[in-house]
mmCIF file with all atom_site columns, C-alpha atoms and ligand atoms in Angstrom:
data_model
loop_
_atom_site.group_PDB
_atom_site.id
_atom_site.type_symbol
_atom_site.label_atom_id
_atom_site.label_alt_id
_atom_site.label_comp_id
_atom_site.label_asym_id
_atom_site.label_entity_id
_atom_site.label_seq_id
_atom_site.pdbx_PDB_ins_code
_atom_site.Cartn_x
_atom_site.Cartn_y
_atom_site.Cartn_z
_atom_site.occupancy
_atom_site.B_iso_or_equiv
_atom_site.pdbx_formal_charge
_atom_site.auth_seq_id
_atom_site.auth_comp_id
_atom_site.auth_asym_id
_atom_site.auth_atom_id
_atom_site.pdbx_PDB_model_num
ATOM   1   C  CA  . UNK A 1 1   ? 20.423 -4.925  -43.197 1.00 0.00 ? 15  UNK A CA  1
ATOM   2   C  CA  . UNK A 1 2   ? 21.303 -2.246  -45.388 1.00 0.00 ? 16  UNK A CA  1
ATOM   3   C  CA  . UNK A 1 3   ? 20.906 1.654   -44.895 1.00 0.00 ? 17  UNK A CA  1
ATOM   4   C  CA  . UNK A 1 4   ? 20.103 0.438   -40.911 1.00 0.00 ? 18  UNK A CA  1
ATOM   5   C  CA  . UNK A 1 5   ? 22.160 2.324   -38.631 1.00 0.00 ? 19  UNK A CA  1
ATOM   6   C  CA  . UNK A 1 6   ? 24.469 3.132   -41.454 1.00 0.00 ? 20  UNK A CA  1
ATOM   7   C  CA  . UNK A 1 7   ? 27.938 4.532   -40.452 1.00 0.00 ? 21  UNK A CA  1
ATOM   8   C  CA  . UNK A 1 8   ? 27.346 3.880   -36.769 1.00 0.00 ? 22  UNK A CA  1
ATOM   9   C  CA  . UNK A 1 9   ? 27.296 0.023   -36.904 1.00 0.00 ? 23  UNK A CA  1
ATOM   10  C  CA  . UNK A 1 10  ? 30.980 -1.810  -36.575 1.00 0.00 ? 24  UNK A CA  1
ATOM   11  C  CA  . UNK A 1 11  ? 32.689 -3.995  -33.831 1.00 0.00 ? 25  UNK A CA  1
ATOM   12  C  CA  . UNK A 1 12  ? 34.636 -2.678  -31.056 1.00 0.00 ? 26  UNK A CA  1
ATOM   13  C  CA  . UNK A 1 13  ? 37.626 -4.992  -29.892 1.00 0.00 ? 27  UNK A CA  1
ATOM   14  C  CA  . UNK A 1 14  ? 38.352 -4.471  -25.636 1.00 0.00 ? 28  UNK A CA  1
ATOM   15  C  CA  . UNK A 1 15  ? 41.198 -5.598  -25.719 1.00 0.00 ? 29  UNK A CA  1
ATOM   16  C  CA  . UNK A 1 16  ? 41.894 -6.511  -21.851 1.00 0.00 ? 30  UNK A CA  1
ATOM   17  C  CA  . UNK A 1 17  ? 39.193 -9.397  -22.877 1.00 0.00 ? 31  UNK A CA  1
ATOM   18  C  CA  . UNK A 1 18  ? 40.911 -10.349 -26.287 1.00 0.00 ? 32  UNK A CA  1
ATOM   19  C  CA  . UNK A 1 19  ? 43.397 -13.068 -26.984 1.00 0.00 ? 33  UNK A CA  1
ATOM   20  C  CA  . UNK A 1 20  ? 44.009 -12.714 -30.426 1.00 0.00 ? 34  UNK A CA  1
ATOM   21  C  CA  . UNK A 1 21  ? 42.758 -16.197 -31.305 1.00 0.00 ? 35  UNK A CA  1
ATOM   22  C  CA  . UNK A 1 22  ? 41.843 -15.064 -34.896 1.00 0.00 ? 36  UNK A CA  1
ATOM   23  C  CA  . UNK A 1 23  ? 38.165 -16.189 -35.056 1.00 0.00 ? 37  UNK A CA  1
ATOM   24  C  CA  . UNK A 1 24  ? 36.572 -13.170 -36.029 1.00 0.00 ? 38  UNK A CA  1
ATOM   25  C  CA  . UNK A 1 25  ? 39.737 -12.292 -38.590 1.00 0.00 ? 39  UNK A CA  1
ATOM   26  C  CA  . UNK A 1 26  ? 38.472 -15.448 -40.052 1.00 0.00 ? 40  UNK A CA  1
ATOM   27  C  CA  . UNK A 1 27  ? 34.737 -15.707 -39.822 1.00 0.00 ? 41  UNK A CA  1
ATOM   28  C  CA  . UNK A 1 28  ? 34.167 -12.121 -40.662 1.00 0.00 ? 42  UNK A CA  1
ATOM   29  C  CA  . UNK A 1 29  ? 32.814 -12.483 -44.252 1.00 0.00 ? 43  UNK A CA  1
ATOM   30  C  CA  . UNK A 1 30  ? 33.380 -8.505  -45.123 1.00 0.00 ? 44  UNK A CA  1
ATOM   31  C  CA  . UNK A 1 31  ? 36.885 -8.373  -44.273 1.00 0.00 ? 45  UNK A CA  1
ATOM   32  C  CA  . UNK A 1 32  ? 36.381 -5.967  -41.432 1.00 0.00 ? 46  UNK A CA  1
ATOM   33  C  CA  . UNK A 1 33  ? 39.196 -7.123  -39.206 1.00 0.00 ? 47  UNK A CA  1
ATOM   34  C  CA  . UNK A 1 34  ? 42.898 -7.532  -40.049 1.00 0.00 ? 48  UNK A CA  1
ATOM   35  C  CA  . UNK A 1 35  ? 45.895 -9.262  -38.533 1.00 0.00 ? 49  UNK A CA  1
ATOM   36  C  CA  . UNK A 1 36  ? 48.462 -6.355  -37.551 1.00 0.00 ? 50  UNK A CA  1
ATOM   37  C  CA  . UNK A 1 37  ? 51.487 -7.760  -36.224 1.00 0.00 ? 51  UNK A CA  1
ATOM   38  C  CA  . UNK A 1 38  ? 50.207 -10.377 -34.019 1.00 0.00 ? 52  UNK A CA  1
ATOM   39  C  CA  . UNK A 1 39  ? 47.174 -8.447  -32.857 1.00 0.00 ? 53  UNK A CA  1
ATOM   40  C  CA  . UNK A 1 40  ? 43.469 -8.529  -34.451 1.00 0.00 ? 54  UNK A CA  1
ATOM   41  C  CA  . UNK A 1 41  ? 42.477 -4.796  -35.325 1.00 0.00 ? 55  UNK A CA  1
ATOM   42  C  CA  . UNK A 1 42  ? 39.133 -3.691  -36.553 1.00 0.00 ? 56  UNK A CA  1
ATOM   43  C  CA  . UNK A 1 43  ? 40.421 -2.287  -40.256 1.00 0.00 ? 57  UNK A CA  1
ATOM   44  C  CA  . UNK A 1 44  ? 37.590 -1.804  -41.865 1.00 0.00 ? 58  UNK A CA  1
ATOM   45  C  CA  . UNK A 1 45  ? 34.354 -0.431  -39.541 1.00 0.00 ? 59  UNK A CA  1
ATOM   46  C  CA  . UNK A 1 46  ? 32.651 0.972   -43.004 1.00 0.00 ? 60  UNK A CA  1
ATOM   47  C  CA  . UNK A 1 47  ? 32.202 -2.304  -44.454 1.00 0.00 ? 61  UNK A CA  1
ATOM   48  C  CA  . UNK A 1 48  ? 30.666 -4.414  -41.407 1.00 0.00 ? 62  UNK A CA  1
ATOM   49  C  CA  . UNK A 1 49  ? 26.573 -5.152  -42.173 1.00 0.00 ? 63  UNK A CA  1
ATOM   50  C  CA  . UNK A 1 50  ? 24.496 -3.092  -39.922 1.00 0.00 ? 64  UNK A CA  1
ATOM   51  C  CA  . UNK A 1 51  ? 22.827 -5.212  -37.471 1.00 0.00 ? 65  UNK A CA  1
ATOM   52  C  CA  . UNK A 1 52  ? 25.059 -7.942  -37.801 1.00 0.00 ? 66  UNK A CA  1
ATOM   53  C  CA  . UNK A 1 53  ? 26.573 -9.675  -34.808 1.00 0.00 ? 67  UNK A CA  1
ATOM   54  C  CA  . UNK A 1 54  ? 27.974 -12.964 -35.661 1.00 0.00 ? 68  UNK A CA  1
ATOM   55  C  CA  . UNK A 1 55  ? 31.543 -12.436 -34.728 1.00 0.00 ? 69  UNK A CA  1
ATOM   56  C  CA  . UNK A 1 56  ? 30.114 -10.882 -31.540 1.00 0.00 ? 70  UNK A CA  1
ATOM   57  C  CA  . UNK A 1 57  ? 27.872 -14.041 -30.464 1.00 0.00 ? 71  UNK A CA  1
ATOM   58  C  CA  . UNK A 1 58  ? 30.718 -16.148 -31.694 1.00 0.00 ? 72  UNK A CA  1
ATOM   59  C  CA  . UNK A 1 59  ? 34.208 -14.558 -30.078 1.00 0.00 ? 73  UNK A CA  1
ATOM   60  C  CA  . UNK A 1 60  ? 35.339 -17.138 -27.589 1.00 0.00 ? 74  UNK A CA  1
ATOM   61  C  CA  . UNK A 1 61  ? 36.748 -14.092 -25.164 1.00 0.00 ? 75  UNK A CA  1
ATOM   62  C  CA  . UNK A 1 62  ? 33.344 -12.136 -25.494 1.00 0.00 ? 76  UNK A CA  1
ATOM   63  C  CA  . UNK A 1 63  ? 35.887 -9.145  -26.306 1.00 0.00 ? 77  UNK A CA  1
ATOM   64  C  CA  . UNK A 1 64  ? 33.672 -7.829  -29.126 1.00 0.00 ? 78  UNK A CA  1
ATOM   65  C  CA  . UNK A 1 65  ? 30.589 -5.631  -28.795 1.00 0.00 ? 79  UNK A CA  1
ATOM   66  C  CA  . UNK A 1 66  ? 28.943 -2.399  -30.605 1.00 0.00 ? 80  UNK A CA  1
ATOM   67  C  CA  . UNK A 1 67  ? 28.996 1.227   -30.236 1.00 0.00 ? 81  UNK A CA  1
ATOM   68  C  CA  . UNK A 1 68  ? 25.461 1.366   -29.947 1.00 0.00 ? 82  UNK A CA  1
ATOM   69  C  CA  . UNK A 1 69  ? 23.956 -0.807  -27.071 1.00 0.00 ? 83  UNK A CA  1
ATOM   70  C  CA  . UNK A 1 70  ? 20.234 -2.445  -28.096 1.00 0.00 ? 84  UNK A CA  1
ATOM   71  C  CA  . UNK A 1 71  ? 18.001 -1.502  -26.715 1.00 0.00 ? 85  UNK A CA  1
ATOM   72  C  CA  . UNK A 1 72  ? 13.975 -2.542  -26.872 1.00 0.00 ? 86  UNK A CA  1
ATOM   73  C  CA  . UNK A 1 73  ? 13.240 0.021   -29.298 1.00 0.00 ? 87  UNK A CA  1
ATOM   74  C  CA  . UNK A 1 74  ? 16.047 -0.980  -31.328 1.00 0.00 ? 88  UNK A CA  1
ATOM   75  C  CA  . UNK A 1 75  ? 14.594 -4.717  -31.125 1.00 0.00 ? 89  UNK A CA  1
ATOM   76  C  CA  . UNK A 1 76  ? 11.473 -3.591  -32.373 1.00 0.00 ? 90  UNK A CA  1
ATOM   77  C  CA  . UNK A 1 77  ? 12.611 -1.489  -35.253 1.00 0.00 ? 91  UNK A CA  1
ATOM   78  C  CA  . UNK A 1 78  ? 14.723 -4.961  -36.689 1.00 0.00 ? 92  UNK A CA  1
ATOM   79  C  CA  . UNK A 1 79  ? 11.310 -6.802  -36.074 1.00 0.00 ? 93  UNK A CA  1
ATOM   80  C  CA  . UNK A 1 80  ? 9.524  -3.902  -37.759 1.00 0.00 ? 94  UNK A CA  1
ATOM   81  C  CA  . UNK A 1 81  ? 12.474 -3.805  -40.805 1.00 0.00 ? 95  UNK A CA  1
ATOM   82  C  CA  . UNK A 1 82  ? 12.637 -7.179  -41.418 1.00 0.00 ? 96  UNK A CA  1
ATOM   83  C  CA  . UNK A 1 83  ? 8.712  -7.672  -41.521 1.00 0.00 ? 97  UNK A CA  1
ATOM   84  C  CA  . UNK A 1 84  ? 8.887  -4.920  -43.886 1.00 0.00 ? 98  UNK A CA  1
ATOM   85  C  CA  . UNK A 1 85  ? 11.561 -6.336  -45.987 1.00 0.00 ? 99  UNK A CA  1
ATOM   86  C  CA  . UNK A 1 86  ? 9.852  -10.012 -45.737 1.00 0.00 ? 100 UNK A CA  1
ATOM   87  C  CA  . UNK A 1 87  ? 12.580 -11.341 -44.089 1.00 0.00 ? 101 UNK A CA  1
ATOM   88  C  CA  . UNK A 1 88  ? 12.760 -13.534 -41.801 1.00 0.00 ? 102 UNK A CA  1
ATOM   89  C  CA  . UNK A 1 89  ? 13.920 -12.175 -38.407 1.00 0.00 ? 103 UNK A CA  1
ATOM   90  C  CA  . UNK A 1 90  ? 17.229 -13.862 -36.942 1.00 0.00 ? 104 UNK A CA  1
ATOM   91  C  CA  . UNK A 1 91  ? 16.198 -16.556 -33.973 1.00 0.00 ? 105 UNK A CA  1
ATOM   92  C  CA  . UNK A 1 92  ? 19.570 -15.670 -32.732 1.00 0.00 ? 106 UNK A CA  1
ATOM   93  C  CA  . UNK A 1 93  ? 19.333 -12.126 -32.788 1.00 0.00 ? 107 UNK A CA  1
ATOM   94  C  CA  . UNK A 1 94  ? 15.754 -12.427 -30.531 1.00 0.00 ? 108 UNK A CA  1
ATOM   95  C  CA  . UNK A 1 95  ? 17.218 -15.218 -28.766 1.00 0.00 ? 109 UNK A CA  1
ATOM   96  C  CA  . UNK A 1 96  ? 19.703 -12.991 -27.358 1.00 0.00 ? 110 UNK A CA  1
ATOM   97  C  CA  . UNK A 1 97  ? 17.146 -10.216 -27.000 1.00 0.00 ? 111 UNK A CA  1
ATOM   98  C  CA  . UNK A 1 98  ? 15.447 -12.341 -24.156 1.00 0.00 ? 112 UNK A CA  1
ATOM   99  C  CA  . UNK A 1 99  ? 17.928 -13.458 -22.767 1.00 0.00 ? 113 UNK A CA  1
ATOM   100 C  CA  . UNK A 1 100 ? 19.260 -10.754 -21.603 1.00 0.00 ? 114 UNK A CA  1
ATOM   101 C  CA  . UNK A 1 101 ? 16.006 -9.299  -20.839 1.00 0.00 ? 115 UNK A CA  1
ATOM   102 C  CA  . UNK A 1 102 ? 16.624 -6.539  -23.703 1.00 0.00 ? 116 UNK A CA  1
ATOM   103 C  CA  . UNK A 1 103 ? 12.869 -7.104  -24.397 1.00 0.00 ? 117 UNK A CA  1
ATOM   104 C  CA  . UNK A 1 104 ? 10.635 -9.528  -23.202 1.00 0.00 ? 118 UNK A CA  1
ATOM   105 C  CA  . UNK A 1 105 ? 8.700  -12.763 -24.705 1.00 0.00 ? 119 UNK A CA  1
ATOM   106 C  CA  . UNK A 1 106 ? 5.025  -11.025 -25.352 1.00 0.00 ? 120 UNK A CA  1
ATOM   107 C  CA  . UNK A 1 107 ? 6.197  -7.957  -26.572 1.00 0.00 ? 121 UNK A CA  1
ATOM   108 C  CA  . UNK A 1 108 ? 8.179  -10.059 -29.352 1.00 0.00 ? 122 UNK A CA  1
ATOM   109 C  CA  . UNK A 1 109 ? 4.629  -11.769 -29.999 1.00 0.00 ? 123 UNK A CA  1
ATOM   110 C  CA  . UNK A 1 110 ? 3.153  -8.937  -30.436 1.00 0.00 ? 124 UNK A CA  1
ATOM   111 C  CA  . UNK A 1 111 ? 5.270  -7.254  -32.610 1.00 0.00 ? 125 UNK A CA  1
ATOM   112 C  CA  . UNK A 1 112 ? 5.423  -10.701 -34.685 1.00 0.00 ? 126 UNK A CA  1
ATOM   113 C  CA  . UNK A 1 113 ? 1.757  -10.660 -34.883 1.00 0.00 ? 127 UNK A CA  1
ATOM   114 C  CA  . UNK A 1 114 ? 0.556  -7.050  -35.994 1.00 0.00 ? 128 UNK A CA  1
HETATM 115 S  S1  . SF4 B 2 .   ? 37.418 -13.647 -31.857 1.00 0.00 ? 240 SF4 B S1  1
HETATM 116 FE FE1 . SF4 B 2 .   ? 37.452 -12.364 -30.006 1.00 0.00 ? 240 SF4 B FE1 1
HETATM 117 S  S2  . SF4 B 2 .   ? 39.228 -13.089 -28.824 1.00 0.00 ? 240 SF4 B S2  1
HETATM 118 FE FE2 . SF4 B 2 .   ? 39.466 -13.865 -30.914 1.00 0.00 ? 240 SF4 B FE2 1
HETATM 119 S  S3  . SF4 B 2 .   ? 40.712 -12.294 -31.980 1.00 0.00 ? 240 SF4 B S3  1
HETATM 120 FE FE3 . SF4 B 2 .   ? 38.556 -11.769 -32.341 1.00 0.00 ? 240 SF4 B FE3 1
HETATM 121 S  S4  . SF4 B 2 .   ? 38.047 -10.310 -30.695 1.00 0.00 ? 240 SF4 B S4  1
HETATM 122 FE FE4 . SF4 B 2 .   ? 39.912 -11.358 -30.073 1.00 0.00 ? 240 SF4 B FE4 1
HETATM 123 S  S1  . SF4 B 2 .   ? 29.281 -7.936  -37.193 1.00 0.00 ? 241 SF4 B S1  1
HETATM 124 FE FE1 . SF4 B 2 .   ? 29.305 -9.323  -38.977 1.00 0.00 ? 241 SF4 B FE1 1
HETATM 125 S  S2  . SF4 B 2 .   ? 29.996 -8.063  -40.713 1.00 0.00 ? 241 SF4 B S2  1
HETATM 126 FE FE2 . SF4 B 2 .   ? 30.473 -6.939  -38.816 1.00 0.00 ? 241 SF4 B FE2 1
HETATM 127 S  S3  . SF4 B 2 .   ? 32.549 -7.479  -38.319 1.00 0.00 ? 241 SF4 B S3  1
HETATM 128 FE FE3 . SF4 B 2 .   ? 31.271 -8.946  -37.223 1.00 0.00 ? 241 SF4 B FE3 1
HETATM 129 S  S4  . SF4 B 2 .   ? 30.995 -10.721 -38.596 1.00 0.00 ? 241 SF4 B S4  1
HETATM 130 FE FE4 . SF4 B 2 .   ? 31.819 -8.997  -39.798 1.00 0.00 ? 241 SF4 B FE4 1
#
């Protein structure tokens, strides 16, 4: 999701929560983390992809999240970027959305529909 939330959009690591398994060192496809000693450090914020939360959904010690919570209106500006764009919008990313009642099931629908 380029130019979307540019500069503000990179993991944060709480470290009480992390165990340095490695995952996200690995998964990460931009290189953003790096192994530092034994610890997992977030090297490069610049070059995570805005909107992006795979190593988030993914980190077994749910130790990563974002400096910018989402929020409905930020739910409904990916629906609205992506429909613009003609992309498809991620089932995960609206999964997660309703499930933690970020936004709820009609107002998806509608934004899907118009
Ligand atoms: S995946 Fe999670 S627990 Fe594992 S190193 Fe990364 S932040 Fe830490
Ligand atoms: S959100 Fe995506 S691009 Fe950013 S650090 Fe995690 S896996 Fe890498």
């Amino acid at each position: 999701m380029e130019g979307f939330l540019e500069g503000i959009w990179h993991p944060l690591i709480d470290n009480e929560k992390c165990t340095n398994c490695g995952f996200c060192y690995n998964y990460c496809p931009k290189g953003v983390f790096e192994k530092n000693n034994q610890n997992i450090i977030v090297k490069n914020p610049a070059d995570c992809v805005d909107g992006c939360h795979g190593c988030e959904w993914k980190c077994p010690g749910n130790a990563i999240s974002f400096p910018k919570p989402i929020t409905k209106e930020y739910v409904i500006k990916v629906i609205r970027w992506s429909k613009a764009k003609g992309r498809n919008v991620s089932k995960d990313f609206i999964k997660y959305a309703l499930k933690n009642q970020i936004i709820q099931q009609d107002e998806v629908s509608k934004e899907m529909r118009d």
